[in-house]
Amino acid sequence: MESQNIYHNKTAQWLSYLVVFVGLAFLPTFIDPFTLNQFSRYAVLAMLAVSVSLVWGFGGILSLGQGIAFGLAAYGMGMTMQMQFQDPESNPIPSFMLTNELSELPGLWVPFWNTEVGLLLALAVPTVFFVIFGALMFQARVAGAFVAIMTLAMLAAWYSMAYDMQPFTAGFNGISPPLPFDWLGVSFDPYSPITYWVALGLLAFVVLASKLVLQSKFGLIIQAIRDDAERVRFVGYNVAFYQVVIFAMSGFIAAIAGITWVMLTQYVSPVLLEVQFSIAMVIWAAVGGRLSLMGAMIGAFLVNGMQSYVGDAFQSTWLLIIGGLFILVVRFLPKGIAGLIETGLGYVPIGRRRSDSMSSNPARAAE
Amino acid sequence: MGMLELHGVTKAYDDFTVVESFSFDVIEGELRCLLGPNGAGKSTTMDLITGRQKLSGGKIVFDGRDITGMKEHEIARLGVGRKFQVPAVFRELTVRENLEVADNRSPNPFANMRWFGRSGDSRNFDQIVDLVGLGPRLGTQAGFLSHGETQWLEIGMVLMQNPKLLLMDEPTAGMTEHEKHKTSEIFGRLKGNHTLVVVEHDMSFVREIADVVTVMHLGKLLAEGPMKEIEVNSRVREVYLGSEGNGHDA
Ligand SMILES: Nc1ncnc2c1ncn2[C@@H]1O[C@H](COP(=O)(O)OP(=O)(O)O)[C@@H](O)[C@H]1O
Ligand SMILES: [Mg+2]
């Protein structure tokens, strides 16, 4: 009947997530603060890969604009943290604004005096933007490569905006809040275990919530749309509505990642809105396996880990290596590392032997 | 009153009229066969009914409502199910998942995010699986089904929508004689409980299932009536049946 490969067993999938996250939670007992900070960063990048897996792997929407949500949220967080440092009486304006000849705090910045409002805006603005942008695209039935081009163009527009609005964003230099994020009486020192656990906890939340959504009927409909959007309309579903929801969800996840990133780096600049960065997210997901959330996560950890520890030795040829890796994966491993694991586990017998190879459903991935 | 009424429906491309003031009326519980040589405009007519293409003129009334100009999913939700000429199923999903997607009881994405149940324990899932004979294939990815099985799966999907009107575009195309026989059995069981419009080329199949036959030619209504009358109609024989001699059109 249903697949005999343990890879497709839902209980086994949830258990593997449990093992991975519990295992990762013990990391601070083994490693130094610098490495811990590296791992916190990988956790954030893994959220981005998961957002790509969700929207592209399962939704069939190749978004090259995940950096928009990531970047906007990062700016929101950067502004929030900067305003935590400012003082309404003695020091009401960030110093870069003074050098840009602003004499009072711009209206855009005022809400960020309040940390909760700042966080809310950092999450809500990118998500709402994805809703509007998605509605415009999907109602016009934009699909395939055109989605990739439109999201890329939109990303480039945001990049130049962040770059050009020097008095508000500090342009190329970016914003570097001097103190760690401080909230609910906790100072989130980027090198502390607690900050790592926050990043890991958010990654776990993002992955498990996505997993749940994919296992619901919504997840099934989204994959049906990826297979044949036209056909889904004649079943009676509003395809554009579903696409907007999954697109906005992926944007929301990227926004969570953006906030966490700035907590870990105390720095935000237009680099986060660069085209290369958003394309890299797609590569992580593809290498790990876009049809598996866990795969996408592994891809982000692996590629970025390699970049940190091996990449420096190669310097500028690193991009070339990653590009080559991407081409190899697309050509020979369309389901990435997760596909390898799936094939490997296919040889592990569970219960009855696989009798009918047709029903083992080899070309399918875990939701 | 008709379940489906087409009033002077016209579809024209720039310099080419594909369907021309075509009218017909299907009453509740009827099984109507739509015949006509290739290019007669049968599939286009189904496109017009289901909102896939916009009308150039005329109007379409379904179940007492004017559905002209409505969107595909709105028409589907009113209760029009459609099987395509080229079978369209979700190839990367299993047979079971295809049927579950087709069970469209809630159109709302947020409601569906909270739905983890299986259609298996609801509605007529078992009956439908039984009817189309895909029980042993529920766990199979739809892309691995044979052509005939794919046709049956799509028929099953249309039934899962629980529609008031079923439009079936060439359900036996590409089937072996054995498969055709099984399909006519399926239609025999649907007949009476459902309102159907079936496009078919196979005359013996049509003879077996049809109540009333409508013949289209060059986008226009050529003849309409019981199969016995249609078969002896000289104009029909001339443009259609006669042209092939054996009563089969490609
Ligand atoms: N987009 C189009 N532009 C111009 N002509 C078209 C288009 N689509 C279909 N046609 C023509 O419409 C006619 C009817 O096609 P169709 O409805 O598929 O016929 P049937 O299903 O009866 O075989 C054909 O002659 C076909 O070439
Ligand atoms: Mg046709």
XYZ file of C-alpha atoms and ligand atoms in Angstrom:
645
model
C 0.000 0.000 0.000
C 1.610 3.261 1.088
C 5.362 3.722 0.947
C 7.513 1.215 2.794
C 10.495 3.573 2.977
C 10.997 4.821 6.527
C 11.895 8.183 4.981
C 8.187 8.677 4.246
C 7.048 7.609 7.681
C 5.580 10.666 9.391
C 6.374 9.490 12.905
C 9.979 8.844 11.888
C 10.144 12.337 10.376
C 8.921 14.025 13.554
C 11.303 11.897 15.625
C 14.259 12.901 13.477
C 13.389 16.576 14.007
C 13.181 15.972 17.737
C 16.601 14.292 17.795
C 18.234 17.017 15.698
C 16.871 19.934 17.707
C 17.470 18.378 21.102
C 20.981 17.466 19.991
C 21.670 20.987 18.759
C 20.358 22.423 22.034
C 23.294 20.819 23.861
C 25.868 22.447 21.614
C 26.768 25.246 24.082
C 28.233 22.656 26.461
C 30.848 21.672 23.886
C 31.891 24.728 21.939
C 33.412 28.142 22.469
C 31.404 31.381 22.197
C 32.777 32.285 18.779
C 31.795 28.952 17.244
C 28.475 29.148 19.054
C 27.800 32.483 17.376
C 28.650 30.857 14.038
C 26.102 28.141 14.697
C 23.495 30.709 15.690
C 24.064 32.332 12.329
C 23.702 29.024 10.518
C 20.395 28.537 12.316
C 19.198 31.853 10.869
C 20.387 30.944 7.385
C 18.648 27.598 7.789
C 15.385 29.490 8.380
C 15.936 31.172 5.032
C 16.547 27.845 3.320
C 13.362 26.505 4.909
C 11.448 29.517 3.605
C 12.753 28.718 0.111
C 11.871 25.050 0.459
C 8.352 26.015 1.447
C 7.680 28.489 -1.337
C 9.704 26.866 -4.124
C 10.015 23.187 -3.250
C 6.417 22.739 -2.182
C 4.671 25.781 -3.640
C 6.471 25.753 -6.979
C 7.106 29.492 -6.715
C 10.750 30.262 -7.428
C 11.210 33.378 -5.330
C 14.571 35.076 -5.666
C 13.286 37.850 -3.444
C 13.451 36.225 -0.013
C 16.098 38.819 0.813
C 13.420 41.524 0.672
C 11.653 40.173 3.753
C 14.952 39.302 5.417
C 16.408 42.748 4.725
C 13.329 44.760 5.660
C 13.003 42.889 8.952
C 16.719 43.311 9.571
C 16.410 47.062 9.118
C 13.423 47.079 11.458
C 15.445 45.237 14.075
C 18.497 47.437 13.488
C 16.370 50.527 13.998
C 14.797 49.051 17.141
C 18.192 48.230 18.637
C 19.613 51.603 17.648
C 16.731 53.378 19.387
C 17.276 51.278 22.502
C 20.675 52.951 22.651
C 19.364 56.483 22.049
C 17.967 58.590 24.869
C 14.971 60.922 24.339
C 16.575 63.649 26.481
C 20.302 63.560 26.042
C 20.854 61.733 22.750
C 17.668 61.550 20.645
C 19.215 61.105 17.202
C 21.521 58.372 15.874
C 24.907 59.891 15.091
C 24.892 58.956 11.393
C 21.844 61.176 10.931
C 23.703 64.134 12.367
C 26.479 63.650 9.840
C 23.757 63.550 7.176
C 22.494 66.920 8.421
C 19.227 65.764 9.947
C 18.317 67.828 12.971
C 15.471 65.722 14.247
C 14.483 62.084 14.178
C 12.587 61.278 10.925
C 8.956 60.153 11.323
C 9.891 56.764 9.882
C 12.091 56.139 12.903
C 9.801 57.448 15.642
C 7.803 54.213 16.236
C 11.065 52.387 16.951
C 11.470 54.123 20.289
C 9.200 51.373 21.509
C 10.799 47.930 21.321
C 7.539 45.993 21.004
C 6.267 48.278 18.254
C 9.647 48.005 16.537
C 9.569 44.207 16.585
C 5.984 44.154 15.406
C 6.799 46.449 12.491
C 9.892 44.422 11.616
C 7.700 41.343 11.237
C 4.527 42.902 9.860
C 5.916 45.229 7.199
C 7.727 42.532 5.178
C 4.826 40.101 5.553
C 2.265 42.655 4.401
C 4.579 43.604 1.559
C 4.709 39.954 0.478
C 0.918 39.771 0.631
C 0.531 42.790 -1.642
C 3.355 41.874 -4.004
C 2.146 38.270 -4.134
C -1.458 39.303 -4.800
C -0.346 41.475 -7.702
C 1.717 38.660 -9.223
C -0.506 35.696 -8.639
C -3.796 37.327 -9.542
C -2.207 38.148 -12.890
C -1.226 34.446 -13.045
C 2.461 35.201 -13.268
C 4.295 31.897 -12.986
C 7.576 30.095 -13.534
C 10.596 32.092 -14.622
C 8.583 35.324 -14.619
C 8.115 35.064 -10.860
C 11.878 34.667 -10.489
C 12.503 37.734 -12.629
C 9.894 39.887 -10.902
C 11.055 39.010 -7.390
C 14.646 39.633 -8.420
C 13.789 43.036 -9.875
C 11.876 43.953 -6.745
C 14.833 42.928 -4.595
C 17.162 45.077 -6.667
C 14.790 48.020 -6.211
C 14.834 47.628 -2.425
C 18.602 47.324 -2.486
C 19.077 50.653 -4.216
C 16.507 52.241 -1.967
C 18.366 51.138 1.175
C 21.591 52.265 -0.437
C 20.317 55.655 -1.590
C 18.273 56.750 1.418
C 21.469 57.630 3.246
C 19.940 59.946 5.885
C 17.462 57.262 6.953
C 19.474 54.066 6.496
C 23.089 55.206 6.716
C 23.417 53.945 3.137
C 26.379 51.747 2.351
C 27.755 51.968 5.895
C 24.660 50.488 7.450
C 23.428 50.705 11.006
C 25.481 49.201 13.806
C 23.687 49.413 17.147
C 26.398 49.624 19.816
C 24.668 47.457 22.428
C 23.154 43.953 22.318
C 19.399 43.656 21.989
C 17.759 44.136 25.335
C 14.255 42.859 25.932
C 12.173 41.490 28.792
C 15.062 42.145 31.117
C 17.485 40.016 29.138
C 20.490 41.293 27.254
C 20.959 39.080 24.196
C 24.724 39.027 23.945
C 25.449 37.579 20.471
C 27.995 35.153 21.917
C 25.917 33.848 24.804
C 24.161 30.467 24.950
C 20.811 32.159 25.566
C 21.012 33.991 22.257
C 21.939 30.738 20.537
C 18.943 29.041 22.108
C 16.672 31.831 20.927
C 17.958 31.393 17.371
C 17.665 27.611 17.586
C 14.221 27.862 19.181
C 13.020 30.126 16.394
C 14.424 27.738 13.790
C 12.631 24.845 15.492
C 9.408 26.852 15.593
C 9.702 27.762 11.918
C 10.499 24.226 10.811
C 7.875 22.498 12.913
C 5.148 24.986 12.032
C 6.004 24.610 8.338
C 5.982 20.852 8.686
C 2.561 20.957 10.290
C 1.210 23.225 7.578
C 2.584 20.933 4.880
C 0.956 17.900 6.446
C -2.420 19.630 6.496
C -4.773 19.675 3.576
C -3.446 23.128 2.728
C -0.035 21.516 2.182
C -1.564 19.008 -0.190
C -3.363 21.697 -2.181
C -0.169 23.769 -2.407
C 1.669 20.776 -3.899
C -1.197 20.149 -6.294
C -0.841 23.771 -7.439
C 2.883 23.180 -7.981
C 2.044 20.143 -10.124
C -0.694 21.747 -12.196
C -2.098 25.108 -11.096
C -4.608 25.199 -13.936
C -6.169 21.911 -12.898
C -6.582 23.054 -9.289
C -8.814 25.928 -10.395
C -11.309 23.472 -11.837
C -11.449 21.657 -8.519
C -12.780 24.893 -7.043
C -9.837 26.432 -5.213
C -8.755 30.019 -5.660
C -5.187 29.316 -6.728
C -3.950 32.899 -6.394
C -5.206 33.049 -2.801
C -3.296 29.895 -1.889
C -0.173 31.171 -3.602
C -0.355 34.489 -1.771
C -0.680 32.648 1.548
C 2.346 30.398 0.986
C 4.385 33.292 -0.421
C 3.550 35.484 2.584
C 4.322 32.627 4.944
C 7.762 32.264 3.427
C 8.182 36.031 3.716
C 7.195 35.909 7.372
C 9.793 33.210 8.027
C 12.456 35.243 6.239
C 11.429 38.214 8.419
C 11.921 36.178 11.602
C 15.341 35.254 10.231
C 16.118 38.943 9.544
C 15.327 39.970 13.105
C 17.395 37.164 14.569
C 20.303 37.922 12.255
C 20.661 41.468 13.546
C 20.433 40.253 17.111
C 23.435 38.047 16.307
C 25.484 40.532 14.334
C 24.447 43.958 15.696
C 24.778 45.198 12.155
C 22.526 45.788 9.159
C 23.519 47.095 5.737
C 22.341 46.864 2.108
C 24.513 43.749 1.722
C 21.544 41.808 3.138
C 19.496 42.974 0.159
C 22.099 41.962 -2.399
C 20.985 39.714 -5.224
C 23.785 37.189 -4.626
C 22.584 36.594 -1.093
C 19.026 35.724 -2.116
C 20.305 33.454 -4.855
C 22.549 31.758 -2.310
C 19.466 30.901 -0.229
C 18.016 29.056 -3.202
C 21.317 27.194 -3.641
C 21.341 26.049 0.006
C 17.809 24.723 -0.367
C 18.623 23.011 -3.669
C 21.797 21.398 -2.346
C 20.070 20.131 0.776
C 16.900 19.190 -1.046
C 14.110 21.640 -1.706
C 11.464 18.944 -1.256
C 12.449 18.421 2.357
C 12.482 20.999 5.135
C 15.151 19.026 6.958
C 17.131 18.783 3.730
C 16.995 22.536 3.203
C 18.184 23.025 6.778
C 21.085 20.634 6.271
C 21.962 22.410 3.028
C 22.183 25.764 4.805
C 24.342 24.372 7.627
C 26.608 22.483 5.265
C 27.210 25.104 2.588
C 27.691 27.887 5.120
C 29.826 25.714 7.359
C 32.023 24.899 4.410
C 32.155 28.539 3.471
C 33.310 29.537 6.980
C 35.919 26.846 7.349
C 37.083 26.058 3.833
C 35.820 29.022 1.859
C 38.406 31.448 3.218
C 41.178 29.406 1.683
C 39.635 29.744 -1.756
C 38.650 33.393 -1.444
C 37.066 34.625 -4.647
C 36.935 31.214 -6.283
C 34.495 30.160 -3.545
C 31.537 31.562 -5.494
C 32.670 29.530 -8.468
C 32.813 26.390 -6.352
C 29.315 26.997 -4.990
C 28.005 27.694 -8.486
C 29.571 24.457 -9.706
C 28.097 22.559 -6.774
C 24.680 23.945 -7.620
C 24.938 22.836 -11.243
C 26.067 19.361 -10.206
C 23.202 19.008 -7.758
C 20.594 20.200 -10.227
C 21.958 17.841 -12.853
C 22.648 14.705 -10.831
C 20.782 15.095 -7.539
C 17.545 16.948 -8.255
C 16.360 16.184 -4.742
C 19.642 17.160 -3.128
C 21.152 15.550 -0.070
C 17.673 14.644 1.168
C 17.235 12.630 -2.021
C 20.399 10.709 -1.208
C 19.121 9.987 2.282
C 15.789 8.892 0.836
C 17.475 6.476 -1.537
C 19.728 5.198 1.261
C 16.828 4.583 3.632
C 14.991 2.812 0.833
C 17.364 -0.115 1.394
C 16.524 -0.337 5.082
C 13.805 -2.917 5.516
C 10.964 -2.027 7.852
C 8.179 -4.453 8.625
C 7.160 -6.251 5.458
C 9.574 -6.236 2.561
C 8.734 -3.939 -0.276
C 6.833 -6.147 -2.632
C 5.545 -3.719 -5.211
C 8.156 -1.208 -6.321
C 5.484 0.937 -7.959
C 3.787 1.619 -4.679
C 6.993 2.578 -2.931
C 6.653 5.904 -4.583
C 10.364 6.525 -5.163
C 10.085 9.957 -6.737
C 8.381 11.537 -3.809
C 9.812 13.515 -0.977
C 8.847 13.923 2.612
C 6.493 16.746 3.264
C -35.877 24.023 -16.302
C -32.476 22.977 -17.549
C -29.568 22.196 -15.273
C -27.345 23.703 -17.944
C -28.483 26.095 -20.637
C -26.345 27.543 -23.385
C -27.944 30.493 -25.145
C -26.414 31.477 -28.472
C -22.896 30.912 -27.206
C -20.200 32.227 -29.514
C -16.438 32.063 -29.346
C -14.397 33.845 -31.973
C -10.681 34.294 -32.327
C -9.408 37.176 -34.448
C -10.544 35.899 -37.801
C -11.968 32.559 -36.887
C -15.222 31.566 -35.215
C -14.804 28.335 -33.282
C -18.243 28.165 -31.696
C -21.126 29.991 -33.341
C -24.438 30.811 -31.648
C -24.584 27.390 -30.122
C -27.484 26.610 -27.825
C -28.414 23.570 -25.848
C -30.240 22.500 -22.757
C -29.420 19.679 -20.388
C -31.998 18.695 -17.785
C -31.281 17.308 -14.364
C -30.361 13.625 -14.268
C -29.731 13.433 -17.996
C -26.690 11.945 -19.707
C -26.031 13.980 -22.814
C -23.489 12.980 -25.412
C -21.790 15.664 -27.437
C -20.593 14.412 -30.785
C -18.762 15.998 -33.652
C -15.664 15.576 -35.763
C -12.328 16.819 -34.484
C -12.221 20.584 -34.382
C -16.001 20.887 -34.140
C -15.664 22.976 -30.985
C -16.619 20.462 -28.311
C -13.666 21.073 -26.006
C -13.982 24.802 -26.569
C -17.613 24.586 -25.490
C -16.461 22.918 -22.258
C -13.859 25.645 -21.822
C -16.619 28.232 -22.132
C -18.895 26.488 -19.640
C -16.117 26.104 -17.046
C -14.754 29.632 -17.416
C -11.447 28.615 -18.955
C -12.200 30.826 -21.923
C -14.292 33.965 -22.185
C -17.385 34.053 -24.369
C -17.506 36.377 -27.362
C -21.296 36.320 -27.199
C -24.272 34.595 -25.671
C -24.853 33.425 -22.148
C -24.584 30.339 -19.997
C -27.002 29.514 -17.199
C -26.221 26.794 -14.693
C -28.728 25.625 -12.121
C -30.718 28.825 -12.586
C -27.718 31.144 -12.298
C -26.059 33.134 -15.011
C -22.435 31.986 -14.834
C -21.210 33.909 -17.867
C -17.907 35.582 -17.066
C -17.386 33.915 -13.701
C -13.944 32.647 -12.713
C -12.977 28.961 -13.061
C -12.952 28.216 -9.347
C -16.250 30.004 -8.765
C -17.977 27.937 -11.430
C -16.405 24.769 -10.042
C -17.650 25.642 -6.571
C -21.185 26.092 -7.861
C -21.022 22.421 -8.794
C -19.500 21.985 -12.232
C -16.855 19.252 -12.389
C -14.734 18.649 -15.419
C -12.533 15.911 -16.814
C -10.120 17.166 -19.433
C -9.531 15.685 -22.861
C -5.856 15.211 -22.020
C -6.145 13.638 -18.581
C -4.949 16.110 -15.961
C -4.062 14.717 -12.553
C -1.434 15.747 -10.000
C 1.374 13.483 -11.089
C 3.623 13.921 -8.075
C 0.863 13.168 -5.577
C -0.459 9.717 -4.779
C -3.848 8.535 -5.993
C -5.224 9.018 -2.486
C -3.835 12.541 -2.280
C -5.271 13.404 -5.691
C -8.706 12.366 -4.472
C -8.251 14.277 -1.216
C -7.350 17.477 -3.044
C -10.424 16.995 -5.210
C -12.606 16.816 -2.101
C -13.178 20.545 -2.042
C -15.527 20.900 0.912
C -13.695 23.990 2.117
C -12.157 26.508 -0.266
C -10.496 28.477 2.524
C -6.707 28.077 2.885
C -6.760 28.809 6.620
C -9.475 26.274 7.288
C -7.496 23.729 5.288
C -4.384 24.419 7.364
C -6.274 23.046 10.333
C -7.588 20.040 8.443
C -5.501 16.894 8.949
C -8.294 14.408 8.510
C -8.462 12.012 5.651
C -11.245 12.025 3.139
C -11.000 8.276 3.584
C -13.344 8.381 6.520
C -15.840 10.711 4.943
C -18.216 11.388 2.127
C -18.264 8.768 -0.561
C -14.526 8.184 -0.699
C -14.740 4.406 -0.507
C -17.618 4.240 -2.949
C -15.791 6.390 -5.460
C -12.542 4.449 -5.127
C -14.561 1.308 -5.607
C -16.421 2.694 -8.608
C -13.264 3.658 -10.492
C -11.468 0.534 -9.275
C -8.343 2.197 -7.921
C -8.414 0.638 -4.448
C -5.115 -1.226 -4.847
C -3.449 1.895 -6.269
C -4.198 4.421 -3.523
C -0.554 4.682 -2.446
C 0.813 4.947 -5.964
C 2.119 8.199 -7.330
C -0.288 9.311 -10.060
C 2.559 9.800 -12.531
C 3.089 6.024 -12.530
C -0.479 5.105 -13.472
C -1.311 3.641 -16.850
C -3.244 5.809 -19.274
C -6.527 4.102 -18.511
C -5.989 4.353 -14.765
C -5.198 8.047 -15.142
C -8.529 8.551 -16.903
C -10.325 6.724 -14.087
C -8.491 8.706 -11.463
C -9.622 11.929 -13.068
C -13.196 10.656 -13.201
C -12.843 9.809 -9.494
C -11.530 13.293 -8.778
C -14.490 14.892 -10.509
C -16.810 12.720 -8.437
C -14.991 13.697 -5.203
C -16.004 17.280 -5.952
C -19.581 16.056 -5.613
C -20.667 18.259 -8.518
C -24.199 18.782 -9.778
C -22.972 18.624 -13.358
C -20.158 16.494 -14.729
C -18.443 17.411 -17.970
C -16.402 14.554 -19.386
C -14.193 15.278 -22.368
C -13.365 12.047 -24.203
C -13.215 9.762 -21.160
C -12.341 6.666 -23.222
C -9.708 8.257 -25.455
C -6.686 6.001 -25.732
C -8.322 3.135 -23.859
C -8.221 -0.534 -24.795
C -11.527 -2.283 -25.550
C -11.424 -3.857 -22.112
C -10.866 -0.500 -20.431
C -13.628 1.082 -22.493
C -16.000 -1.581 -21.318
C -15.120 -0.885 -17.704
C -15.589 2.833 -18.291
C -19.038 2.343 -19.778
C -19.904 0.385 -16.650
C -18.776 3.358 -14.562
C -21.008 5.649 -16.597
C -23.866 3.226 -16.349
C -23.666 3.539 -12.577
C -23.377 7.324 -12.653
C -26.353 7.680 -14.952
C -29.521 8.702 -13.199
C -27.791 9.974 -10.075
C -25.846 12.662 -11.871
C -26.242 15.109 -14.703
C -23.568 14.443 -17.299
C -22.318 15.857 -20.565
C -19.944 13.441 -22.269
C -17.873 14.101 -25.356
C -17.251 10.805 -27.106
C -16.142 9.433 -30.436
C -16.753 5.775 -29.899
C -20.191 5.046 -31.359
C -20.807 1.791 -29.567
C -19.953 3.526 -26.325
C -22.367 6.354 -27.118
C -25.094 3.886 -28.071
C -24.606 2.185 -24.717
C -24.809 5.219 -22.478
C -26.534 8.180 -24.140
C -30.057 9.450 -23.631
C -29.925 12.350 -26.037
C -27.147 13.136 -28.489
C -26.138 16.596 -29.649
C -24.030 16.825 -32.774
C -21.777 19.806 -33.429
C -20.143 20.678 -36.690
C -17.909 23.666 -37.378
C -18.979 25.236 -34.111
C -22.682 24.977 -34.828
C -25.505 22.720 -33.787
C -26.035 20.153 -36.507
C -28.582 17.810 -34.991
C -30.055 16.751 -31.704
C -32.135 13.769 -30.646
C -32.041 10.133 -29.551
C -29.126 8.100 -30.916
C -31.435 6.052 -33.159
C -32.561 9.175 -34.995
C -29.099 10.683 -35.116
C -27.624 7.583 -36.694
C -30.023 7.763 -39.616
C -29.880 11.547 -39.963
C -28.532 12.198 -43.452
C -26.746 15.450 -42.617
C -24.985 13.824 -39.700
C -23.980 10.848 -41.819
C -22.648 13.176 -44.439
C -20.354 15.286 -42.207
C -19.530 12.798 -39.576
C -20.553 9.207 -39.478
C -20.409 8.727 -43.222
C -17.046 10.311 -43.591
C -15.414 7.520 -41.651
C -17.737 4.776 -42.809
C -17.208 2.637 -39.748
C -18.635 5.125 -37.323
C -15.342 5.819 -35.605
C -13.677 9.157 -35.668
C -10.021 9.463 -34.812
N -6.379 29.598 -29.258
C -6.949 29.271 -30.431
N -6.855 30.110 -31.495
C -7.439 29.790 -32.668
N -8.112 28.656 -32.874
C -8.234 27.781 -31.855
C -7.666 28.045 -30.588
N -7.955 26.996 -29.773
C -8.664 26.127 -30.505
N -8.834 26.591 -31.759
C -9.585 25.923 -32.831
O -10.886 25.725 -32.413
C -11.430 24.602 -33.091
C -12.207 23.753 -32.112
O -11.305 23.077 -31.270
P -11.832 22.085 -30.135
O -12.864 22.793 -29.332
O -10.652 21.573 -29.424
O -12.505 20.934 -30.991
P -12.998 19.506 -30.538
O -12.837 19.353 -29.080
O -14.421 19.449 -30.986
O -12.166 18.510 -31.314
C -10.281 23.886 -33.751
O -10.362 24.129 -35.145
C -9.071 24.542 -33.163
O -8.033 24.581 -34.111
Mg -11.694 18.103 -28.020
